[in-house]
Each structure stands twice: as structure tokens, then as C-alpha cells.
Tab-separated table of C-alpha atoms in Angstrom:
chain	number	residue	atom	x	y	z
C	1	MET	CA	58.913	36.397	-69.944
C	2	THR	CA	59.937	33.373	-70.626
C	3	ASP	CA	63.789	32.839	-69.510
C	4	ILE	CA	66.879	35.474	-71.195
C	5	ARG	CA	68.709	32.981	-72.576
C	6	ASP	CA	64.949	30.891	-73.877
C	7	THR	CA	64.228	34.079	-75.349
C	8	PHE	CA	67.274	35.595	-77.358
C	9	SER	CA	67.796	31.477	-78.578
C	10	LYS	CA	64.284	32.156	-81.013
C	11	ARG	CA	63.934	34.011	-84.057
C	12	MET	CA	63.040	37.544	-84.842
C	13	GLY	CA	59.655	37.371	-85.031
C	14	GLU	CA	59.556	35.409	-81.487
C	15	MET	CA	62.293	37.608	-79.367
C	16	ILE	CA	59.864	40.044	-80.286
C	17	ALA	CA	57.240	38.694	-78.632
C	18	ASP	CA	58.914	37.893	-76.021
C	19	VAL	CA	60.270	41.508	-74.954
C	20	MET	CA	57.397	44.012	-76.530
C	21	GLY	CA	54.497	41.158	-76.572
C	22	ALA	CA	53.324	42.371	-79.258
C	23	ASP	CA	52.363	38.844	-81.806
C	24	ALA	CA	51.884	41.528	-84.821
C	25	ILE	CA	54.468	39.337	-86.754
C	26	LYS	CA	54.191	36.233	-85.263
C	27	ASP	CA	50.194	35.560	-86.275
C	28	MET	CA	51.079	37.353	-89.930
C	29	TYR	CA	53.527	34.851	-90.805
C	30	GLU	CA	51.548	31.670	-89.115
C	31	LYS	CA	48.463	33.039	-91.042
C	32	GLY	CA	50.196	33.850	-94.057
C	33	ASP	CA	48.817	37.635	-94.176
C	34	LEU	CA	51.655	39.032	-95.996
C	35	THR	CA	52.238	40.716	-98.914
C	36	GLU	CA	54.979	39.436	-101.476
C	37	GLU	CA	56.465	42.840	-100.931
C	38	GLN	CA	56.423	41.974	-96.783
C	39	LYS	CA	57.119	38.018	-97.648
C	40	LYS	CA	61.100	38.771	-98.852
C	41	LYS	CA	61.506	41.499	-95.661
C	42	PRO	CA	63.417	39.995	-92.102
C	43	SER	CA	60.487	39.827	-89.060
C	44	GLY	CA	63.097	42.549	-87.616
C	45	PHE	CA	62.545	45.013	-90.539
C	46	LEU	CA	59.002	44.703	-90.949
C	47	ALA	CA	58.375	45.007	-87.137
C	48	LEU	CA	60.091	48.687	-87.901
C	49	ASP	CA	57.459	49.057	-91.104
C	50	LEU	CA	54.789	48.692	-89.188
C	51	GLY	CA	55.970	50.405	-85.393
C	52	ILE	CA	56.087	47.653	-83.393
C	53	VAL	CA	59.662	48.195	-83.144
C	54	THR	CA	62.210	51.677	-82.642
C	55	ALA	CA	65.203	50.997	-84.295
C	56	GLY	CA	67.417	50.849	-81.363
C	57	ALA	CA	64.852	47.970	-79.534
C	58	LYS	CA	65.447	45.996	-83.159
C	59	ASP	CA	69.222	46.653	-83.326
C	60	ALA	CA	69.540	45.261	-79.805
C	61	LEU	CA	67.422	42.143	-80.070
C	62	LEU	CA	70.014	41.305	-82.670
C	63	ILE	CA	72.745	42.027	-80.413
C	64	ALA	CA	71.454	40.130	-78.171
C	65	GLN	CA	71.202	36.854	-80.436
C	66	ALA	CA	74.191	37.107	-81.761
C	67	ALA	CA	75.829	37.685	-77.879
C	68	GLU	CA	73.412	34.309	-76.969
C	69	ARG	CA	74.133	31.936	-80.008
C	70	THR	CA	77.934	32.639	-79.125
C	71	LEU	CA	77.248	31.451	-75.754
C	72	GLN	CA	75.258	28.229	-76.899
C	73	THR	CA	78.195	27.491	-79.638
C	74	ILE	CA	81.210	27.726	-76.976
C	75	GLU	CA	78.958	25.927	-73.966
C	76	ARG	CA	78.242	23.104	-77.303
C	77	VAL	CA	81.595	22.882	-77.267
C	78	GLU	CA	83.258	22.287	-74.675
C	79	ALA	CA	81.188	19.298	-73.663
C	80	ALA	CA	81.741	17.630	-76.777
C	81	LEU	CA	85.569	18.213	-75.570
C	82	ASP	CA	84.211	16.848	-72.571
C	83	LYS	CA	82.998	13.597	-74.566
C	84	ALA	CA	85.442	12.610	-76.342
C	85	PRO	CA	88.143	10.894	-73.824
C	86	GLU	CA	84.424	8.991	-72.482
C	87	LEU	CA	84.080	8.564	-76.653
C	88	ALA	CA	87.182	7.291	-77.254
C	89	ALA	CA	87.288	5.134	-75.287
C	90	SER	CA	84.400	3.423	-76.067
C	91	ILE	CA	85.304	3.213	-79.103
C	92	ARG	CA	88.732	1.223	-78.653
C	93	LYS	CA	86.537	-0.841	-76.541
C	94	ASP	CA	84.972	-1.436	-80.772
C	95	MET	CA	87.939	-2.439	-82.236
C	96	ASP	CA	88.958	-5.021	-79.363
C	97	THR	CA	85.918	-5.998	-79.278
C	98	VAL	CA	87.309	-6.597	-82.971
C	99	HIS	CA	90.297	-8.180	-82.973
C	100	THR	CA	89.109	-10.954	-80.315
C	101	HIS	CA	85.800	-11.933	-82.102
C	102	ASN	CA	87.374	-11.828	-85.600
C	103	SER	CA	90.763	-14.139	-84.765
C	104	TRP	CA	91.363	-17.288	-85.692
C	105	LEU	CA	91.413	-17.740	-81.261
C	106	GLY	CA	87.882	-16.203	-81.360
C	107	THR	CA	86.434	-18.231	-84.307
C	108	VAL	CA	87.569	-21.416	-81.901
C	109	SER	CA	86.181	-20.075	-79.024
C	110	ARG	CA	82.772	-18.979	-80.257
C	111	PHE	CA	82.714	-22.751	-82.299
C	112	VAL	CA	83.092	-24.047	-78.505
C	113	THR	CA	80.883	-22.091	-76.699
C	114	ARG	CA	77.733	-21.222	-78.832
C	115	GLN	CA	77.899	-17.901	-78.550
C	116	PRO	CA	77.111	-15.906	-81.053
C	117	LYS	CA	79.106	-13.775	-83.142
C	118	PRO	CA	78.960	-9.742	-81.658
C	119	GLU	CA	77.172	-7.679	-84.172
C	120	ILE	CA	80.713	-4.640	-83.976
C	121	ALA	CA	82.908	-7.813	-84.957
C	122	ASP	CA	80.608	-8.106	-87.971
C	123	LYS	CA	79.739	-4.469	-89.068
C	124	ILE	CA	83.593	-4.218	-88.411
C	125	LYS	CA	85.893	-6.356	-91.239
C	126	THR	CA	88.544	-4.130	-92.950
C	127	TRP	CA	90.299	-0.367	-92.297
C	128	SER	CA	87.209	1.207	-94.086
C	129	ASP	CA	85.052	0.100	-92.191
C	130	TYR	CA	85.929	0.911	-89.451
C	131	ASN	CA	86.832	4.381	-90.076
C	132	THR	CA	82.931	4.497	-91.195
C	133	HIS	CA	82.188	2.938	-87.856
C	134	LEU	CA	84.321	6.161	-86.038
C	135	LYS	CA	83.096	9.107	-87.915
C	136	GLU	CA	79.769	7.467	-88.264
C	137	ARG	CA	80.159	7.661	-84.283
C	138	PHE	CA	81.734	11.037	-83.872
C	139	ASP	CA	79.080	13.017	-85.259
C	140	GLU	CA	76.497	11.176	-83.991
C	141	GLU	CA	77.337	11.560	-80.475
C	142	CYS	CA	80.062	14.133	-80.348
C	143	GLY	CA	77.635	16.878	-80.269
C	144	PHE	CA	79.340	19.529	-82.607
C	145	LEU	CA	77.209	21.177	-85.439
C	146	PRO	CA	78.098	20.545	-88.980
C	147	CYS	CA	79.434	22.981	-90.716
C	148	ASP	CA	76.602	23.141	-92.943
C	149	ASP	CA	73.927	23.823	-89.838
C	150	LYS	CA	70.772	25.826	-90.620
C	151	GLU	CA	72.322	27.764	-87.657
C	152	PHE	CA	74.314	29.326	-90.108
C	153	ALA	CA	72.055	30.598	-92.071
C	154	HIS	CA	71.353	33.925	-90.887
C	155	LEU	CA	74.415	34.879	-90.320
C	156	GLY	CA	74.568	36.487	-93.977
C	157	LEU	CA	78.468	35.615	-94.365
C	158	SER	CA	79.418	32.854	-96.630
C	159	ALA	CA	80.854	29.636	-94.974
C	160	MET	CA	84.555	29.838	-94.740
C	161	ALA	CA	84.522	26.627	-92.512
C	162	GLU	CA	83.655	24.038	-95.321
C	163	PRO	CA	85.644	21.164	-95.643
C	164	HIS	CA	89.453	23.008	-97.674
C	165	PHE	CA	87.949	23.670	-100.586
C	166	SER	CA	90.188	25.924	-102.530
C	167	ILE	CA	89.411	28.093	-105.342
C	168	VAL	CA	91.553	27.367	-108.547
C	169	ALA	CA	91.500	29.709	-111.809
C	170	ILE	CA	92.585	27.433	-114.237
C	171	ILE	CA	93.406	28.561	-117.866
C	172	GLY	CA	92.128	27.151	-120.813
C	173	PRO	CA	90.842	29.009	-124.697
C	174	ASN	CA	87.838	27.439	-124.098
C	175	ALA	CA	86.801	28.199	-120.770
C	176	ASP	CA	83.166	30.057	-120.166
C	177	ALA	CA	84.101	33.217	-118.073
C	178	PRO	CA	82.594	33.150	-114.847
C	179	GLU	CA	80.651	35.589	-113.344
C	180	GLN	CA	82.575	38.250	-112.020
C	181	LYS	CA	81.486	39.925	-107.892
C	182	LYS	CA	82.285	43.411	-107.117
C	183	THR	CA	83.548	43.381	-103.632
C	184	GLU	CA	85.010	45.924	-101.691
C	185	ALA	CA	87.528	46.729	-98.330
C	186	MET	CA	84.922	47.463	-95.887
C	187	LYS	CA	85.884	50.607	-93.805
C	188	PRO	CA	86.378	50.708	-89.835
C	189	GLU	CA	83.276	53.524	-90.221
C	190	ASP	CA	81.359	50.612	-91.883
C	191	VAL	CA	81.044	48.720	-88.321
C	192	ASP	CA	78.356	48.958	-86.058
C	193	ALA	CA	77.426	46.739	-82.569
C	194	VAL	CA	74.946	44.586	-84.726
C	195	LYS	CA	77.609	44.125	-87.605
C	196	LEU	CA	80.262	43.113	-85.091
C	197	ALA	CA	78.001	40.859	-82.625
C	198	GLN	CA	76.761	38.796	-86.076
C	199	THR	CA	80.574	39.000	-86.418
C	200	ILE	CA	81.406	37.657	-83.039
C	201	ASN	CA	78.637	34.876	-83.293
C	202	TYR	CA	79.766	33.821	-86.877
C	203	LEU	CA	83.998	33.773	-85.422
C	204	ALA	CA	82.056	31.178	-82.847
C	205	ARG	CA	81.214	29.212	-85.851
C	206	GLN	CA	83.644	28.952	-87.113
C	207	GLU	CA	86.448	27.675	-84.199
C	208	GLU	CA	83.769	24.787	-83.410
C	209	VAL	CA	84.767	23.818	-86.424
C	210	MET	CA	88.017	23.982	-85.522
C	211	THR	CA	87.506	22.211	-83.104
C	212	LYS	CA	85.865	20.205	-84.106
C	213	ASN	CA	88.297	18.953	-86.759
C	214	SER	CA	91.165	19.182	-84.573
C	215	VAL	CA	89.082	16.490	-82.761
C	216	PHE	CA	88.281	14.040	-85.173
C	217	TRP	CA	91.710	14.419	-86.704
C	218	SER	CA	93.189	13.262	-82.966
C	219	PHE	CA	90.579	10.286	-83.188
C	220	SER	CA	92.251	9.393	-86.703
C	221	ASN	CA	95.551	8.988	-85.681
C	222	ARG	CA	95.753	8.549	-82.403
C	223	LEU	CA	92.393	7.219	-80.539
C	224	SER	CA	94.670	5.326	-78.176
C	225	GLU	CA	95.903	8.830	-76.512
C	226	PHE	CA	93.028	10.659	-76.139
C	227	SER	CA	91.877	10.732	-72.900
C	228	GLY	CA	95.493	11.785	-71.822
C	229	LYS	CA	97.735	13.974	-74.563
C	230	GLU	CA	95.826	14.528	-76.720
C	231	ARG	CA	93.106	15.975	-75.346
C	232	LYS	CA	95.098	18.447	-72.990
C	233	GLU	CA	97.047	19.551	-76.085
C	234	ILE	CA	93.772	20.770	-77.526
C	235	ALA	CA	92.115	21.634	-74.739
C	236	SER	CA	95.529	24.003	-74.512
C	237	TYR	CA	95.411	25.626	-77.913
C	238	HIS	CA	90.934	26.003	-78.413
C	239	GLN	CA	90.854	26.436	-74.700
C	240	PRO	CA	91.321	30.180	-74.923
C	241	ARG	CA	89.293	31.288	-77.992
C	242	HIS	CA	86.625	29.616	-76.028
C	243	GLU	CA	86.841	32.110	-73.152
C	244	GLY	CA	87.293	35.341	-75.678
C	245	LEU	CA	84.458	34.155	-77.455
C	246	LYS	CA	82.279	34.001	-74.036
C	247	GLU	CA	84.106	36.912	-72.387
C	248	ILE	CA	83.118	38.616	-75.622
C	249	ALA	CA	79.785	37.479	-75.539
C	250	ASN	CA	78.695	39.071	-71.963
C	251	HIS	CA	79.767	42.123	-73.831
C	252	LEU	CA	77.649	42.298	-76.159
C	253	TYR	CA	74.899	41.185	-73.468
C	254	HIS	CA	75.216	44.342	-71.681
C	255	MET	CA	75.074	46.053	-74.454
C	256	ALA	CA	72.088	45.235	-75.443
C	257	ALA	CA	70.796	45.355	-72.175
C	258	GLY	CA	71.857	49.305	-72.115
C	259	MET	CA	70.396	49.798	-75.597
C	260	LEU	CA	67.458	48.234	-74.161
C	261	GLU	CA	66.464	49.728	-71.001
C	262	LYS	CA	67.260	52.920	-73.379
C	263	GLU	CA	64.248	52.174	-75.715
C	264	GLY	CA	61.812	51.615	-72.546
C	265	TYR	CA	62.215	47.830	-71.429
C	266	PRO	CA	64.145	47.588	-67.597
C	267	ASP	CA	62.703	45.211	-66.781
C	268	VAL	CA	64.376	43.064	-69.729
C	269	ALA	CA	67.799	45.547	-69.179
C	270	LYS	CA	67.421	43.952	-65.224
C	271	GLN	CA	67.128	40.340	-66.294
C	272	ILE	CA	70.067	40.160	-68.214
C	273	ARG	CA	71.954	41.898	-65.948
C	274	ASN	CA	70.789	39.414	-63.156
C	275	ASP	CA	71.235	36.171	-65.201
C	276	GLU	CA	73.793	34.048	-63.650
C	277	THR	CA	74.570	31.656	-66.112
C	278	ILE	CA	75.649	34.785	-68.655
C	279	GLN	CA	77.152	36.447	-65.463
C	280	ASN	CA	79.437	33.661	-64.963
C	281	ALA	CA	80.576	34.144	-69.053
C	282	ALA	CA	81.861	37.493	-67.910
C	283	GLY	CA	86.266	37.402	-68.762
C	284	ASN	CA	88.574	39.966	-67.149
C	285	THR	CA	91.067	38.841	-70.202
C	286	LEU	CA	90.767	40.399	-73.307
C	287	GLY	CA	91.495	43.937	-72.071
C	288	LYS	CA	94.872	43.204	-70.308
C	289	THR	CA	98.362	43.321	-71.730
C	290	ARG	CA	100.359	40.484	-73.288
C	291	ASP	CA	102.250	40.354	-71.167
C	292	GLU	CA	100.076	40.207	-67.840
C	293	GLN	CA	98.697	37.830	-69.354
C	294	PHE	CA	99.494	35.710	-72.620
C	295	GLU	CA	95.460	34.294	-72.761
C	296	ALA	CA	95.323	38.447	-73.598
C	297	TYR	CA	96.316	37.658	-76.814
C	298	ALA	CA	95.899	34.349	-77.675
C	299	GLY	CA	91.998	34.296	-76.502
C	300	SER	CA	91.848	36.667	-79.609
C	301	PRO	CA	88.779	35.879	-82.094
C	302	GLY	CA	91.463	37.617	-84.167
C	303	LYS	CA	93.384	34.289	-83.902
C	304	ILE	CA	90.366	32.635	-85.805
C	305	ILE	CA	90.624	34.333	-88.267
C	306	ASN	CA	94.092	34.029	-88.932
C	307	SER	CA	94.111	30.219	-88.192
C	308	ALA	CA	91.783	30.329	-90.995
C	309	TYR	CA	94.385	32.425	-93.057
C	310	GLU	CA	97.191	29.777	-92.654
C	311	GLU	CA	94.687	26.685	-93.907
C	312	TYR	CA	94.001	28.718	-96.559
C	313	LYS	CA	98.132	28.556	-97.859
C	314	ALA	CA	98.644	25.463	-96.697
C	315	ASN	CA	95.411	24.301	-98.906
C	316	ASP	CA	97.213	26.645	-101.457
C	317	ASP	CA	100.467	24.914	-101.105
C	318	GLN	CA	99.658	22.156	-101.422
C	319	ILE	CA	97.741	23.041	-104.732
C	320	THR	CA	100.605	24.863	-105.935
C	321	ASN	CA	103.258	22.207	-105.437
C	322	TYR	CA	100.742	19.075	-106.715
C	323	ALA	CA	100.386	21.048	-110.926
C	324	GLY	CA	103.737	21.973	-110.402
C	325	TRP	CA	102.292	25.713	-110.680
C	326	GLY	CA	105.554	28.257	-110.216
C	327	THR	CA	102.947	30.955	-108.946
C	328	SER	CA	100.122	29.686	-105.620
C	329	ARG	CA	96.651	29.999	-107.087
C	330	GLY	CA	94.756	28.320	-104.744
C	331	TYR	CA	93.076	31.592	-103.401
C	332	SER	CA	89.937	32.552	-103.702
C	333	ALA	CA	89.947	37.111	-104.295
C	334	THR	CA	86.529	36.507	-102.544
C	335	SER	CA	87.597	34.161	-99.607
C	336	MET	CA	90.610	37.027	-98.822
C	337	MET	CA	87.780	39.407	-99.090
C	338	GLU	CA	86.656	38.658	-96.617
C	339	LEU	CA	89.143	37.832	-94.001
C	340	PHE	CA	90.003	41.342	-94.837
C	341	ASN	CA	86.125	42.418	-93.669
C	342	LEU	CA	86.513	40.330	-90.625
C	343	SER	CA	89.840	41.737	-89.578
C	344	THR	CA	88.293	44.963	-90.129
C	345	ILE	CA	85.122	44.764	-87.525
C	346	MET	CA	87.540	43.180	-85.593
C	347	GLU	CA	89.947	46.234	-85.291
C	348	ALA	CA	86.964	47.757	-84.715
C	349	MET	CA	85.598	46.448	-81.492
C	350	PRO	CA	87.992	47.546	-79.214
C	351	GLY	CA	86.228	51.604	-80.150
C	352	ILE	CA	82.325	49.612	-80.319
C	353	LEU	CA	82.682	47.832	-77.244
C	354	GLN	CA	84.070	51.285	-74.987
C	355	GLY	CA	81.787	53.178	-76.913
C	356	ALA	CA	78.815	51.248	-75.035
C	357	GLY	CA	80.721	51.314	-71.527
C	358	CYS	CA	81.554	48.541	-71.463
C	359	ILE	CA	84.899	48.659	-71.147
C	360	THR	CA	87.378	51.426	-70.342
C	361	ALA	CA	90.170	53.197	-72.458
C	362	THR	CA	92.771	51.575	-71.585
C	363	GLU	CA	91.311	47.941	-71.661
C	364	ALA	CA	90.012	49.609	-75.022
C	365	ALA	CA	93.872	50.277	-75.626
C	366	ASN	CA	95.077	46.210	-74.099
C	367	MET	CA	92.074	44.488	-76.388
C	368	SER	CA	93.248	46.975	-79.944
C	369	ALA	CA	96.548	45.762	-79.554
C	370	ASN	CA	96.605	42.319	-78.934
C	371	THR	CA	93.849	41.782	-81.854
C	372	LYS	CA	96.363	43.297	-83.852
C	373	SER	CA	99.393	40.476	-83.153
C	374	ALA	CA	96.474	38.314	-83.564
C	375	LEU	CA	95.628	39.108	-87.106
C	376	PRO	CA	96.891	37.910	-90.616
C	377	ASN	CA	98.774	40.630	-92.111
C	378	LYS	CA	96.299	42.579	-94.062
C	379	ASP	CA	99.042	43.874	-96.848
C	380	ASN	CA	99.776	39.936	-97.035
C	381	ILE	CA	96.028	39.508	-97.742
C	382	GLN	CA	95.424	42.915	-100.346
C	383	ALA	CA	99.247	40.812	-101.593
C	384	ARG	CA	97.159	37.608	-102.038
C	385	ILE	CA	93.753	39.340	-103.411
C	386	ASN	CA	95.780	41.044	-106.519
C	387	GLU	CA	97.600	38.254	-107.295
C	388	PHE	CA	94.579	36.209	-107.173
C	389	SER	CA	93.350	38.833	-109.938
C	390	SER	CA	95.528	38.244	-112.565
C	391	ASP	CA	96.028	36.111	-115.192
C	392	PRO	CA	99.407	33.354	-113.933
C	393	TRP	CA	100.818	33.074	-117.411
C	394	THR	CA	101.682	36.452	-118.592
C	395	GLY	CA	103.698	37.595	-114.967
C	396	ASP	CA	102.614	40.917	-115.575
C	397	GLY	CA	99.396	41.327	-113.072
C	398	SER	CA	97.210	41.854	-116.016
C	399	LYS	CA	93.194	40.600	-115.996
C	400	PRO	CA	92.578	36.870	-117.360
C	401	GLU	CA	91.588	37.926	-120.102
C	402	ALA	CA	87.073	36.996	-120.855
C	403	GLY	CA	86.712	33.575	-121.640
C	404	LYS	CA	89.146	32.195	-121.102
C	405	ASN	CA	89.066	32.274	-117.147
C	406	ARG	CA	87.181	29.700	-114.820
C	407	ILE	CA	87.059	29.217	-111.268
C	408	VAL	CA	86.980	25.528	-110.048
C	409	ARG	CA	86.953	24.047	-106.718
C	410	VAL	CA	89.274	21.421	-105.506
C	411	GLU	CA	89.066	19.227	-102.808
C	412	VAL	CA	92.539	18.857	-101.241
């Protein structure tokens, strides 16, 4: 078997081949030997149908995969944060070169010395040129993944972290009615370990986008301070979340190890438990009380959900103020429902981890208290869902009339 972390960074069919030594699915995909019905199935379900894996083994692989991708995300973010000060200094050096050679003194100096103008000074002559240069270097060299990266696709969840879009209801007599999507609130009993694991991976990607936004804002507005004050401020805000996500990823990895052991793969379980990089992600913070350690609250993944909620509110305020409407109209009922369901999954997390033997009853109780205090108020989320689903012009809570409501995207 390959390196354990490398194995769980792969796709399902490849994981099955590594862990179970079963190449049947991999061969079928490579040879195209699949029926139309089989082509529509995820490889894990196909393996289940063919009897290559058990339901428990399939779930264990999915949980380990999500744990690995969560660790990789946070490792990538931390590497980007470490690289950012050096990049900021390099961009400042670019600007010093631009200022020197694009000044009248630089022109005279080049005339006397017969030295050519540096390429960077030719490239950057306006603020627009500078902003383009800064973004290009940031995107190419800092190491953050964009929010629309293909890594997101496997989660089956919408990308909450698109570049600040809000959805606004516009009422007009000639507007087309939108396609209605039925959404229902998730119940705690509907949450299983696989859903929890994939949600943690999803929130890690949200945290990457949020960290990236924080760093880029500093690059755009306070580049000269980034190596000192700004770097420390960003780290102090985001680092507890990074540590919290790594701690939960470690729990998920151990949960998967226990499940694989029960399904007849003790060697794989042993490799997970013996891997030093997985063990190094282990923390003992989220199960403490807030008084014992503030990071028990600040590091909760619930804070990521709350940050997304606050961003939606801020976007809505901008749209409301710009449009001059008396009632907030910037919310998407679908996005708010997603936040509601993510909150439900986070509330179920302590019980799932305790049930798997990852944390004690006391730690679960503390984690539950920290999670609930970190999450946005679910009553407020529900109120916004109700508000957005009503006609803003009647004031009586009624639904917009068919054919008189359309949804448009407004970038703020």
C-alpha cells in the first residue's frame, strides 16, 4: 500500500484499489466497460453494488478522504500565510523599481548610463497596471486555491464563497417567475458521520477563501505593513480556526480507522494511527470550556458559518442602502437554508464524535456549548428565510405572485 495520506487524497476507485486491492472499478472506468446506469453512479456506490466493498468500508473511505482533504487545505493555507510576507516584500521592491525608473531622475540616469529600462517599470505605469500586477502575483505565487477550484465539486454543496454575490428579488409586471427550489431544514437525526466529514472539508475550503480574502485585502490596502502588524492580525484571527479544523480532521481519521478495523482492514487502521503527520494534527482544545481556553470557542468551525452569515448581512446592507428600500432584500433563501443546515450538522458533531469514541462525554458537552455559542442564531436565519420568501411590497408576508418575481445577481 502507498503512503496512507497519499491514498486518501485520491478518488474513490483509486482508494479502493489501494486499500482493498480491488482494481475492478478502476479497470471498468479506464476501459469504459460500464452500462449507462452504472456511469451515472458514484464509484463508491458502484463498488457497493458489485460487492467489492461493504457499506461500512465505503463510508470509512469517504470519511478518511474528507479528513485528508481538510488537512491538505489547512496545510496549504498555512504555507500561503508563511509565504505572504516574502511576496509582499517582493511586490514592494517592484514598486520601488517602478518609482525609480519612471521618474524624471530615472530617465536622466538611464540616458547617462545607457542602461535599459527594467521590464517591470515598462509594465506598470498606472494604478490600474499596479493592481493587475499585484493580483496576478498574489494569485500565482501565494498558493491559495480559488473558490471555484474543481476540488470543491465532489462535496455536492453549493459554493457559498463565490466572490461576494447576493441575490435580490426584483418585482416587475413583465418579469419571468423563477424556478422554485424546494428546501427543507435538516434534522439532527439526519446527520451521519459521512455528512459531518464532508461538511468539515467544505468549511475548511470556506476558511481558505476567507483567509485568502483577508490577506488580499491587506495586500491591496496595507502592503507596507504586511510583514509585521497585518500578518500577526490575520494569523491571530484565523489560526484558531485552522487548529480547530485540524483537530476535527484528526478525529475523523481515527473514526475511519475504527470503522476500517471493524470491516476487516486492521493494517490500514494501524497505518492511520501510526502516521506522524496525522497525529501531529491532533489537538485537545475544542473539548475544553471557553474559560479553560478561549480557542475552544474561537477555533470552532461554527465561527466559519457565522462569518459567512455576517458577510451575507453586510452585503444585504450595502444593497439595501444603495437601492433605498425600507426592507432588506439582499438575502437568498437558498443560501440561508444552507447556513441553517450547516448549523444543524455542527450541532450534531459532538454527539457523533463521542459515539465513535473520539472524545469523552465531558469533552462532547464542552464542544457542544462552544459550538452553539459560535454559530449564528438559527431563529435569525429562519426569520431571514421567511423574509426573503415574501413579497417586499405587500408587507403581509405573502408570497410574490407568479410571473411577477425574478431573481438577479448583483455584485457588491
